[in-house]
Coordinates of C-alpha atoms in Angstrom, one line a residue:
R15 CA -13.5 85.9 -31.7
R16 CA -12.0 85.5 -35.2
E17 CA -11.4 88.6 -37.3
V18 CA -13.0 88.4 -40.8
R19 CA -10.5 89.2 -43.5
P20 CA -11.9 91.7 -46.1
W21 CA -12.2 89.2 -48.9
E22 CA -14.2 86.8 -46.6
D23 CA -16.8 89.5 -45.6
A24 CA -20.0 88.5 -47.5
E25 CA -21.8 91.7 -46.4
T26 CA -19.3 94.1 -48.2
L27 CA -18.6 94.5 -51.9
W28 CA -15.2 96.2 -52.1
C29 CA -14.7 98.5 -55.1
T30 CA -12.8 101.6 -56.3
A31 CA -14.4 105.0 -56.5
E32 CA -14.5 104.6 -60.3
G33 CA -16.2 101.2 -60.1
L34 CA -18.8 102.7 -57.7
A35 CA -19.4 105.6 -60.1
R36 CA -19.9 103.1 -63.0
R37 CA -22.4 101.0 -61.0
T38 CA -24.3 104.1 -60.0
A39 CA -24.4 105.3 -63.6
E40 CA -25.7 101.9 -64.6
R41 CA -28.5 102.2 -62.0
D42 CA -29.3 105.7 -63.3
Q43 CA -29.4 104.4 -66.9
I44 CA -31.9 101.7 -65.9
V45 CA -34.2 104.1 -64.0
N46 CA -34.0 107.2 -66.2
V47 CA -33.7 105.7 -69.6
Q48 CA -34.5 101.9 -69.9
M49 CA -37.5 101.8 -67.5
R50 CA -39.0 105.0 -69.1
D51 CA -38.6 103.6 -72.6
N52 CA -40.2 100.3 -71.4
A53 CA -43.2 102.1 -69.8
R54 CA -43.7 104.0 -73.1
R55 CA -43.6 100.6 -75.1
I56 CA -46.1 99.1 -72.6
G57 CA -48.5 102.0 -73.2
E58 CA -48.1 101.8 -77.0
A59 CA -48.6 98.1 -77.1
A60 CA -51.7 98.3 -74.8
S61 CA -53.2 100.8 -77.1
H62 CA -53.3 98.2 -79.9
G63 CA -56.3 96.5 -78.4
D64 CA -56.8 92.9 -77.3
L65 CA -54.1 92.3 -74.7
S66 CA -54.6 88.5 -74.6
E67 CA -53.0 88.1 -78.0
N68 CA -50.7 91.1 -78.0
S69 CA -47.2 89.7 -78.2
E70 CA -45.7 93.3 -78.1
Y71 CA -47.5 93.9 -74.8
K72 CA -46.4 90.6 -73.3
F73 CA -42.8 91.2 -74.4
A74 CA -42.8 94.7 -72.9
L75 CA -44.1 93.3 -69.6
E76 CA -41.4 90.6 -69.5
E77 CA -38.8 93.3 -70.2
R78 CA -40.2 95.4 -67.4
D79 CA -39.9 92.4 -65.0
L80 CA -36.2 91.9 -66.1
L81 CA -35.5 95.6 -65.6
R82 CA -37.0 95.5 -62.1
A83 CA -34.9 92.5 -61.2
R84 CA -31.7 94.1 -62.6
L85 CA -32.5 97.3 -60.7
A86 CA -33.0 95.4 -57.5
K87 CA -29.7 93.6 -58.0
V88 CA -27.8 96.8 -58.7
N89 CA -29.4 98.6 -55.7
E90 CA -28.5 95.7 -53.5
D91 CA -24.9 95.8 -54.7
L92 CA -24.7 99.5 -54.1
S93 CA -26.1 99.2 -50.6
R94 CA -23.2 96.7 -49.8
A95 CA -20.5 98.7 -51.7
R96 CA -17.5 100.1 -49.8
V97 CA -14.8 102.1 -51.6
L98 CA -11.2 100.9 -51.1
E99 CA -8.9 103.4 -49.5
T100 CA -5.1 103.2 -49.7
H101 CA -4.9 102.0 -46.1
D102 CA -7.2 99.1 -46.9
V103 CA -4.8 97.6 -49.4
P104 CA -2.0 95.3 -48.2
T105 CA 1.4 95.3 -49.9
D106 CA 3.0 92.3 -48.1
Q107 CA 0.3 89.8 -49.2
V108 CA -2.3 89.3 -52.0
G109 CA -5.4 91.3 -51.1
I110 CA -8.2 93.3 -52.6
G111 CA -6.7 96.3 -54.5
T112 CA -3.4 94.6 -55.2
R113 CA -1.5 94.0 -58.5
V114 CA 0.4 90.7 -58.1
T115 CA 3.3 89.4 -60.1
L116 CA 3.5 85.6 -60.2
R117 CA 6.3 83.4 -61.5
R118 CA 5.0 80.2 -63.2
G119 CA 6.8 77.1 -61.9
D120 CA 6.5 75.3 -65.2
T121 CA 7.9 78.0 -67.6
G122 CA 9.4 80.7 -65.3
A123 CA 7.2 83.3 -67.1
L124 CA 5.9 86.2 -65.1
V125 CA 2.1 86.7 -64.9
T126 CA 0.5 89.8 -63.5
M127 CA -3.0 89.8 -62.0
T128 CA -4.9 92.6 -60.4
F129 CA -7.6 91.9 -57.8
L130 CA -10.5 94.3 -57.5
G131 CA -14.2 94.1 -56.9
P132 CA -17.0 92.8 -59.1
F133 CA -17.7 96.3 -60.6
E134 CA -14.1 96.5 -62.1
T135 CA -13.6 92.9 -63.4
D136 CA -12.0 92.8 -66.8
V137 CA -10.4 89.4 -67.5
E138 CA -9.0 90.5 -70.8
R139 CA -6.9 93.2 -68.9
S140 CA -6.1 90.6 -66.1
V141 CA -8.3 92.4 -63.6
Y142 CA -10.1 89.7 -61.5
N143 CA -13.0 89.8 -59.1
Y144 CA -11.5 89.1 -55.7
M145 CA -14.5 86.8 -55.0
A146 CA -13.7 84.4 -57.8
P147 CA -12.4 81.0 -56.9
L148 CA -8.9 81.7 -58.4
S149 CA -8.7 85.0 -56.6
Q150 CA -9.8 83.4 -53.3
K151 CA -7.1 80.8 -53.6
L152 CA -4.5 83.6 -53.7
M153 CA -6.0 86.0 -51.1
G154 CA -3.8 86.4 -48.0
T155 CA -0.7 84.7 -49.6
P156 CA 2.5 86.5 -48.7
V157 CA 5.3 87.5 -51.1
G158 CA 7.7 84.5 -51.6
A159 CA 5.0 81.9 -51.1
R160 CA 4.2 79.2 -53.6
V161 CA 0.6 78.2 -54.5
T162 CA -0.9 75.9 -57.0
I163 CA -3.6 77.5 -59.1
A164 CA -5.5 76.7 -62.3
L165 CA -4.1 78.5 -65.3
E166 CA -5.0 77.9 -68.9
G167 CA -6.9 74.8 -68.0
H168 CA -4.4 73.0 -65.8
D169 CA -2.9 73.3 -62.4
V170 CA 0.3 75.3 -62.2
E171 CA 2.5 76.1 -59.2
V172 CA 3.3 79.8 -59.0
E173 CA 5.4 81.9 -56.7
I174 CA 4.3 85.3 -55.5
V175 CA 7.1 87.6 -56.6
A176 CA 5.7 91.1 -55.9
V177 CA 2.6 92.7 -54.5
E178 CA 1.7 96.4 -55.0
S179 CA -1.3 98.6 -54.4
V180 CA -3.4 99.8 -57.3
V181 CA -5.5 102.2 -55.2

């Protein structure tokens, strides 16, 4: 029986405690603020009379449906979330919760990437979702190995120079 590596486990969404807190706050915002405001707008629009030609009412109902779908997605994500602990993060290979230093084969420049869960993704800060295709290509790769990945629109060979935990 083959062991499932953490980044291959489709039933679990790995995250940091901070990422989980942000996602929980997002759920609370939807439930306690956005859905209540939407219910108020539905009531106000309904009070204007003929609902068959009431665009405000129709818009508010569409918004309600979008909020319900968003809430269902966030709740589903939270039900699958598991907080990364220090012992979950490898330091000998690329994994979830690692900051990786790569050396580009074409220029020799060093590139740093951090791999966390979908709640923490911030590409501008080089924090990537471990489920993204680029990330998946690097997961499990040991220090010293060379891999070809897509960077800036073309394939580049990189060497894994260092791996450290960010948890």
